[in-house]
Amino acid sequence: KKISFGENLDIMQKCSKISVIGGQERIEIDQQKLSEECLLKSIIKAPFEVTLIGIRDLEMEVGERLLEVYRELNSFDAKKKES
C-alpha cells in the first residue's frame, strides 16, 4: 500500500540517528532497518507472516522485489503521475 506522510515520518524517525560532530549535524540512516520498516508499513496481506522475522526470512529475490514495488508506489514520480 502507499504510505501516508505521517507513516513516512515514523519510519524515518525509527531508522535515523542525528549526531553533531564539530558543530555539523550528521544524519545516519540504518538501511536495513529502513527497508524492514518500509515493508512492515506497506504490506497489507501476504502469504507469509508480516512481521520482522517473516520479512527477514524471505528469499532475497522476493524481498528485493517487494522493495522495488514499495519504491514505485511511494516515489515522488508516482505521486506526480497521479496528479
mmCIF file of N, CA and C in Angstrom:
data_model
loop_
_atom_site.group_PDB
_atom_site.id
_atom_site.type_symbol
_atom_site.label_atom_id
_atom_site.label_comp_id
_atom_site.label_asym_id
_atom_site.label_seq_id
_atom_site.Cartn_x
_atom_site.Cartn_y
_atom_site.Cartn_z
ATOM 1 N N LYS A 1 0.834 -1.183 0.000
ATOM 2 C CA LYS A 1 0.000 0.000 0.000
ATOM 3 C C LYS A 1 0.874 1.239 0.000
ATOM 4 N N LYS A 2 0.307 2.327 -0.414
ATOM 5 C CA LYS A 2 1.002 3.609 -0.307
ATOM 6 C C LYS A 2 0.981 4.014 1.153
ATOM 7 N N ILE A 3 2.066 4.567 1.592
ATOM 8 C CA ILE A 3 2.102 5.023 2.971
ATOM 9 C C ILE A 3 1.766 6.507 3.037
ATOM 10 N N SER A 4 1.309 6.916 4.196
ATOM 11 C CA SER A 4 0.957 8.324 4.386
ATOM 12 C C SER A 4 2.199 9.122 4.776
ATOM 13 N N PHE A 5 2.055 10.420 4.761
ATOM 14 C CA PHE A 5 3.137 11.309 5.162
ATOM 15 C C PHE A 5 3.565 10.997 6.595
ATOM 16 N N GLY A 6 2.583 10.811 7.477
ATOM 17 C CA GLY A 6 2.871 10.504 8.875
ATOM 18 C C GLY A 6 3.588 9.175 9.037
ATOM 19 N N GLU A 7 3.169 8.172 8.266
ATOM 20 C CA GLU A 7 3.847 6.878 8.319
ATOM 21 C C GLU A 7 5.294 7.008 7.857
ATOM 22 N N ASN A 8 5.513 7.816 6.825
ATOM 23 C CA ASN A 8 6.866 8.045 6.342
ATOM 24 C C ASN A 8 7.724 8.718 7.418
ATOM 25 N N LEU A 9 7.157 9.688 8.107
ATOM 26 C CA LEU A 9 7.892 10.352 9.190
ATOM 27 C C LEU A 9 8.238 9.356 10.303
ATOM 28 N N ASP A 10 7.285 8.487 10.647
ATOM 29 C CA ASP A 10 7.535 7.464 11.669
ATOM 30 C C ASP A 10 8.689 6.552 11.266
ATOM 31 N N ILE A 11 8.681 6.124 10.011
ATOM 32 C CA ILE A 11 9.744 5.252 9.508
ATOM 33 C C ILE A 11 11.092 5.956 9.609
ATOM 34 N N MET A 12 11.153 7.199 9.159
ATOM 35 C CA MET A 12 12.423 7.931 9.177
ATOM 36 C C MET A 12 12.919 8.149 10.600
ATOM 37 N N GLN A 13 12.004 8.397 11.532
ATOM 38 C CA GLN A 13 12.403 8.590 12.923
ATOM 39 C C GLN A 13 12.995 7.303 13.500
ATOM 40 N N LYS A 14 12.402 6.167 13.183
ATOM 41 C CA LYS A 14 12.882 4.881 13.690
ATOM 42 C C LYS A 14 14.234 4.493 13.100
ATOM 43 N N CYS A 15 14.529 4.963 11.898
ATOM 44 C CA CYS A 15 15.702 4.481 11.160
ATOM 45 C C CYS A 15 16.861 5.458 11.103
ATOM 46 N N SER A 16 16.699 6.645 11.648
ATOM 47 C CA SER A 16 17.774 7.624 11.541
ATOM 48 C C SER A 16 18.277 8.057 12.907
ATOM 49 N N LYS A 17 19.507 8.457 12.895
ATOM 50 C CA LYS A 17 20.168 8.928 14.109
ATOM 51 C C LYS A 17 20.879 10.231 13.751
ATOM 52 N N ILE A 18 20.637 11.262 14.543
ATOM 53 C CA ILE A 18 21.265 12.561 14.297
ATOM 54 C C ILE A 18 22.333 12.783 15.354
ATOM 55 N N SER A 19 23.511 13.144 14.899
ATOM 56 C CA SER A 19 24.596 13.469 15.822
ATOM 57 C C SER A 19 25.247 14.767 15.355
ATOM 58 N N VAL A 20 25.933 15.424 16.268
ATOM 59 C CA VAL A 20 26.630 16.663 15.939
ATOM 60 C C VAL A 20 28.124 16.405 16.102
ATOM 61 N N ILE A 21 28.839 16.609 14.996
ATOM 62 C CA ILE A 21 30.289 16.414 15.002
ATOM 63 C C ILE A 21 30.934 17.705 14.517
ATOM 64 N N GLY A 22 31.716 18.317 15.380
ATOM 65 C CA GLY A 22 32.389 19.568 15.010
ATOM 66 C C GLY A 22 31.420 20.671 14.637
ATOM 67 N N GLY A 23 30.276 20.716 15.301
ATOM 68 C CA GLY A 23 29.285 21.744 15.006
ATOM 69 C C GLY A 23 28.405 21.448 13.796
ATOM 70 N N GLN A 24 28.653 20.334 13.127
ATOM 71 C CA GLN A 24 27.865 19.944 11.948
ATOM 72 C C GLN A 24 26.916 18.806 12.302
ATOM 73 N N GLU A 25 25.665 18.953 11.911
ATOM 74 C CA GLU A 25 24.719 17.859 12.105
ATOM 75 C C GLU A 25 25.012 16.751 11.112
ATOM 76 N N ARG A 26 24.960 15.535 11.595
ATOM 77 C CA ARG A 26 25.169 14.374 10.724
ATOM 78 C C ARG A 26 23.999 13.424 10.926
ATOM 79 N N ILE A 27 23.387 13.043 9.835
ATOM 80 C CA ILE A 27 22.260 12.114 9.892
ATOM 81 C C ILE A 27 22.713 10.772 9.342
ATOM 82 N N GLU A 28 22.546 9.750 10.155
ATOM 83 C CA GLU A 28 22.873 8.395 9.738
ATOM 84 C C GLU A 28 21.569 7.617 9.594
ATOM 85 N N ILE A 29 21.433 6.913 8.497
ATOM 86 C CA ILE A 29 20.235 6.111 8.264
ATOM 87 C C ILE A 29 20.625 4.646 8.220
ATOM 88 N N ASP A 30 19.956 3.851 9.030
ATOM 89 C CA ASP A 30 20.170 2.411 9.069
ATOM 90 C C ASP A 30 19.390 1.807 7.899
ATOM 91 N N GLN A 31 20.084 1.467 6.827
ATOM 92 C CA GLN A 31 19.437 0.996 5.597
ATOM 93 C C GLN A 31 18.658 -0.297 5.808
ATOM 94 N N GLN A 32 19.193 -1.207 6.603
ATOM 95 C CA GLN A 32 18.481 -2.465 6.857
ATOM 96 C C GLN A 32 17.162 -2.193 7.566
ATOM 97 N N LYS A 33 17.218 -1.405 8.619
ATOM 98 C CA LYS A 33 16.001 -1.086 9.367
ATOM 99 C C LYS A 33 15.019 -0.312 8.493
ATOM 100 N N LEU A 34 15.526 0.589 7.649
ATOM 101 C CA LEU A 34 14.669 1.348 6.746
ATOM 102 C C LEU A 34 13.903 0.407 5.815
ATOM 103 N N SER A 35 14.600 -0.530 5.212
ATOM 104 C CA SER A 35 13.948 -1.490 4.314
ATOM 105 C C SER A 35 12.893 -2.308 5.048
ATOM 106 N N GLU A 36 13.246 -2.783 6.226
ATOM 107 C CA GLU A 36 12.306 -3.602 7.003
ATOM 108 C C GLU A 36 11.073 -2.799 7.400
ATOM 109 N N GLU A 37 11.269 -1.589 7.887
ATOM 110 C CA GLU A 37 10.140 -0.758 8.315
ATOM 111 C C GLU A 37 9.233 -0.385 7.139
ATOM 112 N N CYS A 38 9.830 -0.107 5.992
ATOM 113 C CA CYS A 38 9.032 0.216 4.802
ATOM 114 C C CYS A 38 8.127 -0.956 4.436
ATOM 115 N N LEU A 39 8.677 -2.150 4.442
ATOM 116 C CA LEU A 39 7.874 -3.323 4.107
ATOM 117 C C LEU A 39 6.818 -3.594 5.173
ATOM 118 N N LEU A 40 7.168 -3.448 6.435
ATOM 119 C CA LEU A 40 6.189 -3.674 7.502
ATOM 120 C C LEU A 40 5.006 -2.716 7.402
ATOM 121 N N LYS A 41 5.279 -1.467 7.041
ATOM 122 C CA LYS A 41 4.197 -0.469 6.935
ATOM 123 C C LYS A 41 3.362 -0.642 5.675
ATOM 124 N N SER A 42 3.958 -1.179 4.613
ATOM 125 C CA SER A 42 3.256 -1.168 3.330
ATOM 126 C C SER A 42 2.582 -2.481 2.955
ATOM 127 N N ILE A 43 3.007 -3.594 3.519
ATOM 128 C CA ILE A 43 2.394 -4.874 3.162
ATOM 129 C C ILE A 43 1.107 -5.047 3.958
ATOM 130 N N ILE A 44 0.010 -5.236 3.247
ATOM 131 C CA ILE A 44 -1.291 -5.385 3.885
ATOM 132 C C ILE A 44 -1.589 -6.863 4.143
ATOM 133 N N LYS A 45 -1.371 -7.673 3.138
ATOM 134 C CA LYS A 45 -1.678 -9.104 3.223
ATOM 135 C C LYS A 45 -0.630 -9.838 2.397
ATOM 136 N N ALA A 46 -0.174 -10.966 2.903
ATOM 137 C CA ALA A 46 0.869 -11.710 2.196
ATOM 138 C C ALA A 46 0.790 -13.187 2.559
ATOM 139 N N PRO A 47 1.377 -14.042 1.722
ATOM 140 C CA PRO A 47 1.390 -15.479 2.014
ATOM 141 C C PRO A 47 2.492 -15.850 3.018
ATOM 142 N N PHE A 48 2.924 -14.882 3.792
ATOM 143 C CA PHE A 48 3.894 -15.109 4.850
ATOM 144 C C PHE A 48 3.497 -14.193 6.007
ATOM 145 N N GLU A 49 4.042 -14.449 7.169
ATOM 146 C CA GLU A 49 3.720 -13.639 8.325
ATOM 147 C C GLU A 49 4.354 -12.253 8.171
ATOM 148 N N VAL A 50 3.540 -11.211 8.235
ATOM 149 C CA VAL A 50 4.040 -9.847 8.048
ATOM 150 C C VAL A 50 4.545 -9.330 9.399
ATOM 151 N N THR A 51 5.712 -9.838 9.749
ATOM 152 C CA THR A 51 6.418 -9.442 10.961
ATOM 153 C C THR A 51 7.868 -9.232 10.573
ATOM 154 N N LEU A 52 8.639 -8.707 11.496
ATOM 155 C CA LEU A 52 10.060 -8.508 11.230
ATOM 156 C C LEU A 52 10.727 -9.839 10.888
ATOM 157 N N ILE A 53 10.414 -10.870 11.627
ATOM 158 C CA ILE A 53 11.003 -12.192 11.351
ATOM 159 C C ILE A 53 10.514 -12.733 10.014
ATOM 160 N N GLY A 54 9.228 -12.557 9.721
ATOM 161 C CA GLY A 54 8.688 -13.010 8.437
ATOM 162 C C GLY A 54 9.384 -12.343 7.264
ATOM 163 N N ILE A 55 9.646 -11.063 7.392
ATOM 164 C CA ILE A 55 10.335 -10.329 6.331
ATOM 165 C C ILE A 55 11.787 -10.772 6.222
ATOM 166 N N ARG A 56 12.434 -10.935 7.347
ATOM 167 C CA ARG A 56 13.840 -11.370 7.332
ATOM 168 C C ARG A 56 14.004 -12.783 6.772
ATOM 169 N N ASP A 57 12.960 -13.606 6.880
ATOM 170 C CA ASP A 57 13.027 -14.978 6.382
ATOM 171 C C ASP A 57 12.727 -15.098 4.889
ATOM 172 N N LEU A 58 12.344 -14.008 4.237
ATOM 173 C CA LEU A 58 12.040 -14.061 2.805
ATOM 174 C C LEU A 58 13.288 -14.397 1.996
ATOM 175 N N GLU A 59 13.077 -15.044 0.871
ATOM 176 C CA GLU A 59 14.193 -15.257 -0.050
ATOM 177 C C GLU A 59 14.621 -13.887 -0.576
ATOM 178 N N MET A 60 15.893 -13.747 -0.871
ATOM 179 C CA MET A 60 16.470 -12.466 -1.290
ATOM 180 C C MET A 60 15.694 -11.848 -2.455
ATOM 181 N N GLU A 61 15.382 -12.648 -3.467
ATOM 182 C CA GLU A 61 14.699 -12.136 -4.659
ATOM 183 C C GLU A 61 13.313 -11.589 -4.315
ATOM 184 N N VAL A 62 12.625 -12.252 -3.411
ATOM 185 C CA VAL A 62 11.278 -11.820 -3.020
ATOM 186 C C VAL A 62 11.358 -10.494 -2.258
ATOM 187 N N GLY A 63 12.276 -10.411 -1.313
ATOM 188 C CA GLY A 63 12.442 -9.174 -0.557
ATOM 189 C C GLY A 63 12.818 -8.000 -1.445
ATOM 190 N N GLU A 64 13.735 -8.241 -2.380
ATOM 191 C CA GLU A 64 14.151 -7.183 -3.307
ATOM 192 C C GLU A 64 12.985 -6.721 -4.175
ATOM 193 N N ARG A 65 12.187 -7.662 -4.637
ATOM 194 C CA ARG A 65 11.042 -7.303 -5.481
ATOM 195 C C ARG A 65 10.004 -6.503 -4.688
ATOM 196 N N LEU A 66 9.762 -6.909 -3.455
ATOM 197 C CA LEU A 66 8.823 -6.161 -2.618
ATOM 198 C C LEU A 66 9.313 -4.729 -2.384
ATOM 199 N N LEU A 67 10.611 -4.562 -2.188
ATOM 200 C CA LEU A 67 11.160 -3.210 -2.026
ATOM 201 C C LEU A 67 11.031 -2.395 -3.307
ATOM 202 N N GLU A 68 11.210 -3.041 -4.454
ATOM 203 C CA GLU A 68 11.026 -2.337 -5.732
ATOM 204 C C GLU A 68 9.602 -1.814 -5.849
ATOM 205 N N VAL A 69 8.640 -2.668 -5.525
ATOM 206 C CA VAL A 69 7.229 -2.266 -5.607
ATOM 207 C C VAL A 69 6.945 -1.139 -4.615
ATOM 208 N N TYR A 70 7.492 -1.259 -3.415
ATOM 209 C CA TYR A 70 7.327 -0.201 -2.418
ATOM 210 C C TYR A 70 7.830 1.132 -2.967
ATOM 211 N N ARG A 71 9.017 1.120 -3.545
ATOM 212 C CA ARG A 71 9.600 2.361 -4.078
ATOM 213 C C ARG A 71 8.775 2.921 -5.224
ATOM 214 N N GLU A 72 8.250 2.045 -6.076
ATOM 215 C CA GLU A 72 7.404 2.506 -7.185
ATOM 216 C C GLU A 72 6.140 3.177 -6.656
ATOM 217 N N LEU A 73 5.517 2.577 -5.661
ATOM 218 C CA LEU A 73 4.276 3.118 -5.109
ATOM 219 C C LEU A 73 4.482 4.415 -4.339
ATOM 220 N N ASN A 74 5.619 4.566 -3.715
ATOM 221 C CA ASN A 74 5.841 5.682 -2.802
ATOM 222 C C ASN A 74 6.857 6.699 -3.284
ATOM 223 N N SER A 75 7.215 6.651 -4.546
ATOM 224 C CA SER A 75 8.174 7.627 -5.070
ATOM 225 C C SER A 75 7.468 8.939 -5.384
ATOM 226 N N PHE A 76 8.246 10.002 -5.425
ATOM 227 C CA PHE A 76 7.679 11.304 -5.805
ATOM 228 C C PHE A 76 7.175 11.268 -7.236
ATOM 229 N N ASP A 77 7.844 10.517 -8.113
ATOM 230 C CA ASP A 77 7.402 10.415 -9.503
ATOM 231 C C ASP A 77 6.023 9.793 -9.591
ATOM 232 N N ALA A 78 5.774 8.758 -8.796
ATOM 233 C CA ALA A 78 4.465 8.089 -8.819
ATOM 234 C C ALA A 78 3.377 9.058 -8.354
ATOM 235 N N LYS A 79 3.676 9.897 -7.382
ATOM 236 C CA LYS A 79 2.704 10.849 -6.885
ATOM 237 C C LYS A 79 2.433 11.929 -7.918
ATOM 238 N N LYS A 80 3.440 12.333 -8.663
ATOM 239 C CA LYS A 80 3.249 13.338 -9.713
ATOM 240 C C LYS A 80 2.353 12.804 -10.818
ATOM 241 N N LYS A 81 2.519 11.540 -11.189
ATOM 242 C CA LYS A 81 1.744 10.951 -12.275
ATOM 243 C C LYS A 81 0.258 10.885 -11.926
ATOM 244 N N GLU A 82 -0.061 10.725 -10.637
ATOM 245 C CA GLU A 82 -1.456 10.638 -10.219
ATOM 246 C C GLU A 82 -2.147 11.999 -10.266
ATOM 247 N N SER A 83 -1.390 13.068 -10.090
ATOM 248 C CA SER A 83 -1.972 14.416 -10.006
ATOM 249 C C SER A 83 -2.591 14.846 -11.303
#
